[in-house]
mmCIF file of C-alpha atoms in Angstrom:
data_model
loop_
_atom_site.group_PDB
_atom_site.id
_atom_site.type_symbol
_atom_site.label_atom_id
_atom_site.label_comp_id
_atom_site.label_asym_id
_atom_site.label_seq_id
_atom_site.Cartn_x
_atom_site.Cartn_y
_atom_site.Cartn_z
ATOM 1 C CA MET A 5 -10.620 1.425 -0.924
ATOM 2 C CA PRO A 6 -11.498 -1.310 -3.069
ATOM 3 C CA LYS A 7 -13.096 -4.486 -4.823
ATOM 4 C CA PRO A 8 -10.512 -4.861 -7.427
ATOM 5 C CA SER A 9 -12.604 -5.269 -10.408
ATOM 6 C CA SER A 10 -12.955 -3.286 -13.658
ATOM 7 C CA THR A 11 -15.943 -1.567 -12.248
ATOM 8 C CA PHE A 12 -14.180 0.319 -9.479
ATOM 9 C CA LEU A 13 -17.584 0.757 -7.789
ATOM 10 C CA SER A 14 -16.557 0.356 -4.229
ATOM 11 C CA ARG A 15 -13.747 1.284 -1.855
ATOM 12 C CA ARG A 16 -12.463 -2.278 -2.068
ATOM 13 C CA GLY A 17 -12.813 -2.184 -5.810
ATOM 14 C CA LEU A 18 -10.733 0.956 -6.064
ATOM 15 C CA ILE A 19 -7.820 0.061 -3.904
ATOM 16 C CA ALA A 20 -7.369 -3.308 -5.456
ATOM 17 C CA ALA A 21 -8.276 -2.366 -8.967
ATOM 18 C CA GLY A 22 -6.536 0.922 -9.275
ATOM 19 C CA GLY A 23 -7.323 4.320 -8.274
ATOM 20 C CA ALA A 24 -7.509 5.943 -5.425
ATOM 21 C CA LEU A 25 -5.927 4.697 -5.088
ATOM 22 C CA GLY A 26 13.827 10.268 16.389
ATOM 23 C CA LEU A 27 13.443 7.100 14.921
ATOM 24 C CA VAL A 28 16.551 5.135 15.428
ATOM 25 C CA ALA A 29 15.163 4.864 18.957
ATOM 26 C CA ALA A 30 11.878 3.661 17.578
ATOM 27 C CA LEU A 31 13.749 1.030 15.647
ATOM 28 C CA THR A 32 15.417 -0.109 18.767
ATOM 29 C CA ALA A 33 12.062 -0.345 20.402
ATOM 30 C CA CYS A 34 10.961 -2.528 17.554
ATOM 31 C CA GLY A 35 13.979 -4.667 17.558
ATOM 32 C CA GLY A 36 13.895 -6.793 20.654
ATOM 33 C CA GLY A 37 15.451 -6.427 24.113
ATOM 34 C CA ASP A 38 12.998 -5.642 26.895
ATOM 35 C CA LYS A 39 10.451 -4.247 24.514
ATOM 36 C CA ALA A 40 10.280 -7.403 22.643
ATOM 37 C CA LYS A 41 9.093 -9.242 25.702
ATOM 38 C CA ASP A 42 6.293 -7.029 26.817
ATOM 39 C CA GLY A 43 3.631 -8.186 24.334
ATOM 40 C CA GLY A 44 0.790 -5.673 24.099
ATOM 41 C CA ASP A 45 0.346 -3.787 20.808
ATOM 42 C CA LYS A 46 3.790 -4.599 19.658
ATOM 43 C CA GLY A 47 3.386 -8.401 20.040
ATOM 44 C CA ALA A 48 5.252 -10.889 22.108
ATOM 45 C CA SER A 49 8.573 -12.279 20.817
ATOM 46 C CA ALA A 50 9.779 -15.869 20.520
ATOM 47 C CA ALA A 51 11.657 -15.422 23.817
ATOM 48 C CA SER A 52 8.341 -15.133 25.646
ATOM 49 C CA GLY A 53 7.029 -18.549 24.578
ATOM 50 C CA ALA A 54 3.468 -17.818 23.729
ATOM 51 C CA TRP A 55 2.994 -15.358 20.967
ATOM 52 C CA SER A 56 0.473 -12.459 20.603
ATOM 53 C CA PHE A 57 -0.018 -9.410 18.444
ATOM 54 C CA LYS A 58 -2.750 -6.755 18.774
ATOM 55 C CA ASP A 59 -3.490 -5.655 15.201
ATOM 56 C CA ASP A 60 -4.951 -2.504 13.814
ATOM 57 C CA LEU A 61 -8.457 -3.881 13.809
ATOM 58 C CA GLY A 62 -8.095 -4.020 17.624
ATOM 59 C CA LYS A 63 -8.044 -7.751 17.594
ATOM 60 C CA GLU A 64 -5.513 -9.936 19.507
ATOM 61 C CA ALA A 65 -3.903 -12.726 17.448
ATOM 62 C CA THR A 66 -2.438 -15.402 19.631
ATOM 63 C CA ALA A 67 -0.485 -18.654 19.232
ATOM 64 C CA LYS A 68 1.304 -21.082 21.546
ATOM 65 C CA ALA A 69 4.635 -20.095 19.830
ATOM 66 C CA THR A 70 5.964 -17.638 17.331
ATOM 67 C CA PRO A 71 4.219 -18.345 13.973
ATOM 68 C CA LYS A 72 6.439 -20.075 11.408
ATOM 69 C CA ASN A 73 3.877 -21.117 8.739
ATOM 70 C CA ILE A 74 2.814 -17.639 7.691
ATOM 71 C CA VAL A 75 0.518 -16.780 4.862
ATOM 72 C CA ALA A 76 0.234 -13.183 3.889
ATOM 73 C CA TYR A 77 -1.140 -10.651 1.376
ATOM 74 C CA THR A 78 1.569 -10.244 -1.259
ATOM 75 C CA GLY A 79 2.397 -6.587 -0.245
ATOM 76 C CA THR A 80 2.509 -7.493 3.442
ATOM 77 C CA ALA A 81 4.652 -10.538 2.662
ATOM 78 C CA ALA A 82 7.055 -8.379 0.687
ATOM 79 C CA ALA A 83 7.507 -6.041 3.633
ATOM 80 C CA LEU A 84 8.047 -8.846 6.057
ATOM 81 C CA TYR A 85 10.631 -10.307 3.594
ATOM 82 C CA ASP A 86 12.569 -7.057 3.786
ATOM 83 C CA TYR A 87 12.782 -7.628 7.505
ATOM 84 C CA GLY A 88 13.979 -11.178 7.086
ATOM 85 C CA VAL A 89 10.647 -12.901 7.746
ATOM 86 C CA GLN A 90 9.750 -15.509 5.105
ATOM 87 C CA VAL A 91 6.198 -16.617 4.474
ATOM 88 C CA LYS A 92 4.915 -19.905 3.185
ATOM 89 C CA GLY A 93 2.098 -18.688 1.061
ATOM 90 C CA VAL A 94 0.727 -15.490 -0.464
ATOM 91 C CA PHE A 95 -2.488 -14.121 -1.946
ATOM 92 C CA GLY A 96 -2.878 -11.029 -4.101
ATOM 93 C CA PRO A 97 -0.984 -9.762 -7.172
ATOM 94 C CA THR A 98 2.228 -11.874 -7.153
ATOM 95 C CA LYS A 99 3.022 -13.077 -10.701
ATOM 96 C CA LEU A 100 2.559 -11.270 -13.998
ATOM 97 C CA ALA A 101 1.340 -12.938 -17.122
ATOM 98 C CA ASP A 102 4.873 -13.394 -18.366
ATOM 99 C CA GLY A 103 5.848 -15.187 -15.164
ATOM 100 C CA LYS A 104 7.802 -12.336 -13.727
ATOM 101 C CA PRO A 105 7.080 -11.047 -10.228
ATOM 102 C CA ASP A 106 4.362 -8.432 -9.905
ATOM 103 C CA PRO A 107 5.725 -5.140 -8.462
ATOM 104 C CA MET A 108 3.649 -5.908 -5.352
ATOM 105 C CA ALA A 109 6.026 -8.791 -4.661
ATOM 106 C CA GLY A 110 8.973 -6.414 -4.167
ATOM 107 C CA THR A 111 12.218 -8.323 -3.937
ATOM 108 C CA MET A 112 10.568 -11.463 -2.491
ATOM 109 C CA ASP A 113 11.487 -14.718 -4.276
ATOM 110 C CA ILE A 114 8.067 -15.795 -5.516
ATOM 111 C CA SER A 115 9.384 -19.180 -6.519
ATOM 112 C CA LYS A 116 9.552 -20.113 -2.841
ATOM 113 C CA VAL A 117 5.979 -19.260 -1.884
ATOM 114 C CA GLU A 118 2.696 -21.048 -2.629
ATOM 115 C CA ILE A 119 0.442 -18.577 -4.524
ATOM 116 C CA LEU A 120 -3.108 -19.055 -3.201
ATOM 117 C CA GLY A 121 -4.583 -16.392 -5.468
ATOM 118 C CA ASN A 122 -3.147 -13.933 -7.915
ATOM 119 C CA VAL A 123 -6.102 -11.577 -8.361
ATOM 120 C CA TYR A 124 -8.836 -9.998 -6.229
ATOM 121 C CA ASP A 125 -11.416 -12.517 -4.851
ATOM 122 C CA GLU A 126 -9.200 -15.463 -5.649
ATOM 123 C CA PHE A 127 -8.067 -17.542 -2.641
ATOM 124 C CA ASN A 128 -7.603 -21.289 -2.629
ATOM 125 C CA VAL A 129 -8.846 -22.335 0.769
ATOM 126 C CA GLU A 130 -7.777 -25.982 0.320
ATOM 127 C CA LYS A 131 -4.207 -25.016 -0.456
ATOM 128 C CA TYR A 132 -4.288 -22.634 2.480
ATOM 129 C CA ALA A 133 -5.415 -25.336 4.861
ATOM 130 C CA ALA A 134 -2.715 -27.729 3.494
ATOM 131 C CA LEU A 135 -0.038 -25.202 4.478
ATOM 132 C CA LYS A 136 -1.160 -25.618 8.123
ATOM 133 C CA PRO A 137 -0.953 -21.890 8.687
ATOM 134 C CA ASP A 138 -0.004 -20.398 12.024
ATOM 135 C CA LEU A 139 -0.904 -16.884 10.929
ATOM 136 C CA LEU A 140 -2.595 -14.926 8.160
ATOM 137 C CA ALA A 141 -1.162 -11.409 7.812
ATOM 138 C CA THR A 142 -2.531 -8.635 5.615
ATOM 139 C CA ASN A 143 -3.332 -4.952 5.485
ATOM 140 C CA THR A 144 -6.632 -3.186 6.197
ATOM 141 C CA TRP A 145 -7.961 -0.078 4.445
ATOM 142 C CA ASP A 146 -11.509 0.004 5.712
ATOM 143 C CA GLY A 147 -11.876 -2.365 8.646
ATOM 144 C CA SER A 148 -11.735 -5.588 6.532
ATOM 145 C CA TYR A 149 -8.957 -8.061 5.824
ATOM 146 C CA TRP A 150 -7.474 -6.831 2.559
ATOM 147 C CA TYR A 151 -7.870 -9.328 -0.280
ATOM 148 C CA VAL A 152 -9.504 -11.971 1.851
ATOM 149 C CA PRO A 153 -12.676 -12.851 -0.129
ATOM 150 C CA GLU A 154 -15.881 -11.987 1.550
ATOM 151 C CA ALA A 155 -17.497 -15.279 0.403
ATOM 152 C CA SER A 156 -14.914 -17.477 2.018
ATOM 153 C CA LYS A 157 -13.724 -15.198 4.824
ATOM 154 C CA ASP A 158 -15.291 -17.170 7.624
ATOM 155 C CA LYS A 159 -13.724 -20.438 6.434
ATOM 156 C CA ILE A 160 -10.308 -18.786 6.062
ATOM 157 C CA LEU A 161 -10.299 -17.005 9.424
ATOM 158 C CA LYS A 162 -11.212 -20.244 11.277
ATOM 159 C CA LEU A 163 -7.978 -21.931 10.136
ATOM 160 C CA ALA A 164 -5.460 -19.575 11.755
ATOM 161 C CA PRO A 165 -5.230 -16.353 13.736
ATOM 162 C CA ALA A 166 -5.134 -13.228 11.553
ATOM 163 C CA ALA A 167 -3.360 -9.853 11.971
ATOM 164 C CA ALA A 168 -4.113 -6.771 9.830
ATOM 165 C CA ILE A 169 -2.005 -3.587 9.531
ATOM 166 C CA GLY A 170 -3.782 -0.339 8.915
ATOM 167 C CA VAL A 171 -2.802 1.547 5.700
ATOM 168 C CA GLY A 172 -5.852 3.681 5.055
ATOM 169 C CA ASP A 173 -8.343 6.069 6.605
ATOM 170 C CA LYS A 174 -6.672 7.944 9.439
ATOM 171 C CA VAL A 175 -3.265 6.152 9.249
ATOM 172 C CA SER A 176 -0.197 7.849 7.855
ATOM 173 C CA MET A 177 2.773 6.167 6.103
ATOM 174 C CA ASP A 178 5.055 6.561 9.124
ATOM 175 C CA LYS A 179 2.499 4.796 11.371
ATOM 176 C CA ALA A 180 1.965 2.003 8.867
ATOM 177 C CA LEU A 181 5.686 1.487 8.625
ATOM 178 C CA GLU A 182 6.026 1.405 12.435
ATOM 179 C CA ARG A 183 3.303 -1.139 12.794
ATOM 180 C CA THR A 184 4.655 -3.378 10.029
ATOM 181 C CA ALA A 185 7.989 -3.339 11.806
ATOM 182 C CA ASP A 186 6.224 -4.209 15.034
ATOM 183 C CA LEU A 187 4.710 -7.269 13.354
ATOM 184 C CA ALA A 188 7.958 -8.314 11.840
ATOM 185 C CA ARG A 189 9.743 -7.967 15.162
ATOM 186 C CA SER A 190 7.054 -10.041 16.875
ATOM 187 C CA LEU A 191 7.710 -12.730 14.290
ATOM 188 C CA GLY A 192 11.378 -12.939 15.076
ATOM 189 C CA ALA A 193 12.924 -10.182 12.906
ATOM 190 C CA ASP A 194 16.018 -8.513 14.326
ATOM 191 C CA LEU A 195 15.584 -4.753 13.854
ATOM 192 C CA ASN A 196 18.703 -3.832 15.738
ATOM 193 C CA THR A 197 20.877 -4.443 12.694
ATOM 194 C CA LYS A 198 22.836 -1.945 10.675
ATOM 195 C CA LYS A 199 20.617 -2.748 7.716
ATOM 196 C CA SER A 200 17.517 -1.678 9.596
ATOM 197 C CA ALA A 201 19.112 1.412 10.937
ATOM 198 C CA ASP A 202 20.378 2.376 7.535
ATOM 199 C CA ALA A 203 16.957 1.861 5.977
ATOM 200 C CA LYS A 204 15.283 4.029 8.636
ATOM 201 C CA ALA A 205 17.938 6.681 8.179
ATOM 202 C CA ARG A 206 17.341 6.616 4.395
ATOM 203 C CA PHE A 207 13.613 7.018 4.992
ATOM 204 C CA ASP A 208 14.161 10.040 7.198
ATOM 205 C CA ALA A 209 16.573 11.592 4.749
ATOM 206 C CA ALA A 210 14.103 11.026 1.906
ATOM 207 C CA SER A 211 11.335 12.691 3.917
ATOM 208 C CA ALA A 212 13.605 15.674 4.371
ATOM 209 C CA LYS A 213 14.257 15.718 0.580
ATOM 210 C CA VAL A 214 10.537 16.008 -0.114
ATOM 211 C CA ARG A 215 10.216 18.885 2.333
ATOM 212 C CA GLU A 216 13.200 20.590 0.723
ATOM 213 C CA ALA A 217 11.821 20.060 -2.772
ATOM 214 C CA VAL A 218 8.478 21.632 -1.844
ATOM 215 C CA LYS A 219 10.166 24.636 -0.291
ATOM 216 C CA ALA A 220 12.448 25.055 -3.328
ATOM 217 C CA ASN A 221 9.567 24.731 -5.817
ATOM 218 C CA PRO A 222 6.466 25.965 -3.967
ATOM 219 C CA GLY A 223 2.996 25.911 -5.442
ATOM 220 C CA VAL A 224 3.251 22.700 -7.478
ATOM 221 C CA LYS A 225 -0.187 21.158 -7.599
ATOM 222 C CA VAL A 226 -0.325 17.345 -7.670
ATOM 223 C CA LEU A 227 -3.285 15.231 -8.815
ATOM 224 C CA VAL A 228 -3.507 11.562 -7.926
ATOM 225 C CA GLY A 229 -5.327 9.588 -10.554
ATOM 226 C CA SER A 230 -6.044 6.147 -11.885
ATOM 227 C CA GLY A 231 -7.469 5.159 -15.244
ATOM 228 C CA SER A 232 -9.829 2.417 -16.299
ATOM 229 C CA ASP A 233 -11.371 1.879 -19.669
ATOM 230 C CA GLN A 234 -14.517 3.896 -18.756
ATOM 231 C CA MET A 235 -13.464 6.172 -15.929
ATOM 232 C CA PHE A 236 -10.707 8.422 -14.586
ATOM 233 C CA TYR A 237 -10.511 8.351 -10.746
ATOM 234 C CA VAL A 238 -9.157 11.276 -8.790
ATOM 235 C CA SER A 239 -8.134 10.513 -5.254
ATOM 236 C CA THR A 240 -8.318 12.501 -2.110
ATOM 237 C CA PRO A 241 -5.150 12.563 -0.004
ATOM 238 C CA LYS A 242 -7.100 12.198 3.181
ATOM 239 C CA THR A 243 -7.771 8.475 3.265
ATOM 240 C CA SER A 244 -4.524 6.771 2.142
ATOM 241 C CA ALA A 245 -1.494 6.407 4.327
ATOM 242 C CA ASP A 246 1.039 7.400 1.645
ATOM 243 C CA LEU A 247 -0.826 10.540 0.549
ATOM 244 C CA LYS A 248 -1.516 11.679 4.088
ATOM 245 C CA TYR A 249 2.232 11.442 4.812
ATOM 246 C CA PHE A 250 3.177 13.314 1.561
ATOM 247 C CA GLU A 251 0.771 16.089 2.552
ATOM 248 C CA SER A 252 2.353 16.334 5.998
ATOM 249 C CA LEU A 253 5.644 16.903 4.209
ATOM 250 C CA GLY A 254 4.097 19.917 2.353
ATOM 251 C CA VAL A 255 2.987 18.393 -0.912
ATOM 252 C CA GLU A 256 -0.013 20.357 -2.295
ATOM 253 C CA PHE A 257 -2.719 18.089 -3.752
ATOM 254 C CA VAL A 258 -5.596 18.837 -5.982
ATOM 255 C CA SER A 259 -8.484 17.370 -3.970
ATOM 256 C CA PRO A 260 -11.810 16.318 -5.534
ATOM 257 C CA GLU A 261 -15.003 17.812 -4.246
ATOM 258 C CA GLN A 262 -15.942 16.239 -0.950
ATOM 259 C CA ASP A 263 -19.582 15.707 -1.933
ATOM 260 C CA LYS A 264 -18.537 13.929 -5.090
ATOM 261 C CA LEU A 265 -16.438 11.263 -3.483
ATOM 262 C CA ASP A 266 -17.400 7.610 -3.463
ATOM 263 C CA PRO A 267 -19.418 6.473 -0.291
ATOM 264 C CA GLN A 268 -16.225 5.548 1.570
ATOM 265 C CA GLY A 269 -14.525 8.813 0.769
ATOM 266 C CA PHE A 270 -11.576 7.754 -1.359
ATOM 267 C CA PHE A 271 -12.069 9.163 -4.870
ATOM 268 C CA GLU A 272 -14.200 10.929 -7.398
ATOM 269 C CA SER A 273 -15.205 9.092 -10.543
ATOM 270 C CA LEU A 274 -14.955 11.029 -13.743
ATOM 271 C CA SER A 275 -16.096 9.997 -17.174
ATOM 272 C CA TRP A 276 -13.312 10.436 -19.729
ATOM 273 C CA GLU A 277 -15.281 13.289 -21.172
ATOM 274 C CA ASN A 278 -14.831 15.110 -17.885
ATOM 275 C CA ALA A 279 -11.276 14.018 -17.123
ATOM 276 C CA GLY A 280 -10.035 17.616 -17.330
ATOM 277 C CA LYS A 281 -12.244 18.802 -14.497
ATOM 278 C CA TYR A 282 -9.241 19.465 -12.253
ATOM 279 C CA LYS A 283 -6.101 21.219 -13.316
ATOM 280 C CA ALA A 284 -2.704 20.006 -11.986
ATOM 281 C CA ASP A 285 0.937 20.578 -12.648
ATOM 282 C CA VAL A 286 1.807 16.963 -11.904
ATOM 283 C CA ILE A 287 -0.192 13.744 -12.108
ATOM 284 C CA LEU A 288 0.775 10.755 -9.913
ATOM 285 C CA LEU A 289 -0.697 7.845 -11.830
ATOM 286 C CA ASP A 290 -1.679 4.547 -10.264
ATOM 287 C CA ASN A 291 1.105 2.087 -11.183
ATOM 288 C CA ARG A 292 -0.646 -1.168 -10.459
ATOM 289 C CA THR A 293 -1.112 -3.753 -13.124
ATOM 290 C CA GLN A 294 -4.887 -3.471 -12.789
ATOM 291 C CA ALA A 295 -4.831 0.187 -13.860
ATOM 292 C CA LEU A 296 -4.246 1.653 -17.382
ATOM 293 C CA GLN A 297 -0.742 2.932 -17.795
ATOM 294 C CA PRO A 298 0.401 5.957 -19.885
ATOM 295 C CA GLU A 299 0.912 4.007 -23.122
ATOM 296 C CA ALA A 300 -2.683 2.620 -22.975
ATOM 297 C CA LEU A 301 -4.051 5.986 -21.906
ATOM 298 C CA LYS A 302 -2.812 7.597 -25.152
ATOM 299 C CA ALA A 303 -5.991 6.157 -26.686
ATOM 300 C CA LYS A 304 -8.017 8.555 -24.574
ATOM 301 C CA PRO A 305 -8.164 11.975 -26.245
ATOM 302 C CA THR A 306 -8.975 13.878 -23.076
ATOM 303 C CA TRP A 307 -5.981 12.253 -21.262
ATOM 304 C CA ASN A 308 -3.710 13.660 -23.951
ATOM 305 C CA GLU A 309 -5.180 17.149 -23.380
ATOM 306 C CA LEU A 310 -4.453 17.292 -19.643
ATOM 307 C CA PRO A 311 -1.803 20.003 -19.017
ATOM 308 C CA ALA A 312 0.408 17.666 -16.957
ATOM 309 C CA VAL A 313 0.302 15.064 -19.745
ATOM 310 C CA LYS A 314 1.228 17.625 -22.369
ATOM 311 C CA ALA A 315 4.115 18.823 -20.251
ATOM 312 C CA GLY A 316 5.398 15.248 -19.635
ATOM 313 C CA GLN A 317 4.846 15.654 -15.890
ATOM 314 C CA VAL A 318 3.239 12.267 -15.190
ATOM 315 C CA ALA A 319 4.922 10.104 -12.587
ATOM 316 C CA PRO A 320 3.999 6.654 -11.213
ATOM 317 C CA ARG A 321 2.223 6.446 -7.886
ATOM 318 C CA VAL A 322 2.962 3.356 -5.928
ATOM 319 C CA THR A 323 -0.658 3.035 -4.802
ATOM 320 C CA GLU A 324 0.005 0.150 -2.428
ATOM 321 C CA PRO A 325 3.410 0.793 -0.911
ATOM 322 C CA ILE A 326 5.393 -2.096 0.508
ATOM 323 C CA TYR A 327 5.660 -0.959 4.090
ATOM 324 C CA SER A 328 9.315 -1.404 4.778
ATOM 325 C CA TYR A 329 11.536 1.646 5.296
ATOM 326 C CA GLU A 330 13.699 0.603 2.375
ATOM 327 C CA LYS A 331 10.795 0.530 -0.134
ATOM 328 C CA CYS A 332 9.143 3.685 1.218
ATOM 329 C CA ALA A 333 12.352 5.579 1.103
ATOM 330 C CA GLN A 334 12.595 4.940 -2.596
ATOM 331 C CA ILE A 335 9.118 6.207 -3.080
ATOM 332 C CA LEU A 336 9.917 9.484 -1.271
ATOM 333 C CA GLU A 337 13.144 9.919 -3.141
ATOM 334 C CA ASP A 338 11.285 9.616 -6.429
ATOM 335 C CA LEU A 339 8.589 12.017 -5.210
ATOM 336 C CA ALA A 340 11.220 14.586 -4.206
ATOM 337 C CA LYS A 341 12.656 14.503 -7.772
ATOM 338 C CA THR A 342 9.221 14.836 -9.342
ATOM 339 C CA ILE A 343 8.404 17.946 -7.263
ATOM 340 C CA GLN A 344 11.810 19.436 -7.705
ATOM 341 C CA ASN A 345 11.745 19.133 -11.481
ATOM 342 C CA ALA A 346 8.115 20.079 -12.029
ATOM 343 C CA LYS A 347 7.183 23.232 -13.832
ATOM 344 C CA LYS A 348 4.112 25.172 -12.744
ATOM 345 C CA LEU A 349 1.671 25.115 -15.616
ATOM 346 C CA GLY A 350 -0.707 27.945 -14.612
#
């Protein structure tokens, strides 16, 4: 989805710029023991000496030992942090203009990481090399390494093995969570802890809450949107891990016309004059710092005329979830409340 820029012209632009864009046993499998030693898709643990991890691009990242000098996309780093894996450097939205952490940083202590780039297409290769990286970790939406600049990609990928976790296209949130946990486990995280089990249980309970909310308040139509100065972007639920999972729980989305989607199939671009093309009871609005938020959108007359806006039924969409069970459980809990409290607007 993406090239985070104000133009939102490509899949890369949209994702980065705004828009669109029985498991305790599974945790045990992620957490070590015999599974941690078998390598393969789940990665080899520190106990096995040499380290390997087959990522979601189908590529095998290998090292002589478990990577310690890890550099990661901010959202990926934040998820690893939740599992107890600390990175040395990050790239991607990390620090706001006022010095506070960007929401993409989650609960990670950004004072303890080297920020190699804070916006799309910004990546200090010299600082990266100085960190002597053992691993570069990021997400992938479309078969590329998310937030790794195309112009310097070859130089960057020569310096350390890379691993990418799928969060778009045919991947659902539950799979992205599982694979992020796999990566964390391979890097030494202990997922057999009570904290991990509680986070997974919370996620499962939150998923059930969404199902219950949909059954209790059926027919609520949800539109996923993102605003820029010139355009309003309406996302399809088919190509983002979070929306695919919400849909599997019963959430009814307003989908843009298939033949009007961008070439990669993520969203339809509407001029502000046509922002009311699709009617919805609820709008989930891209919450990233690159996208216009409700206060700024008040300057758009057609935004103010949307039924969901008039009814006060606009809720944030965490467009790029931090893929730890803890963070995604919160997203689902908020979604359940939004659906439960929504009024159908006709």
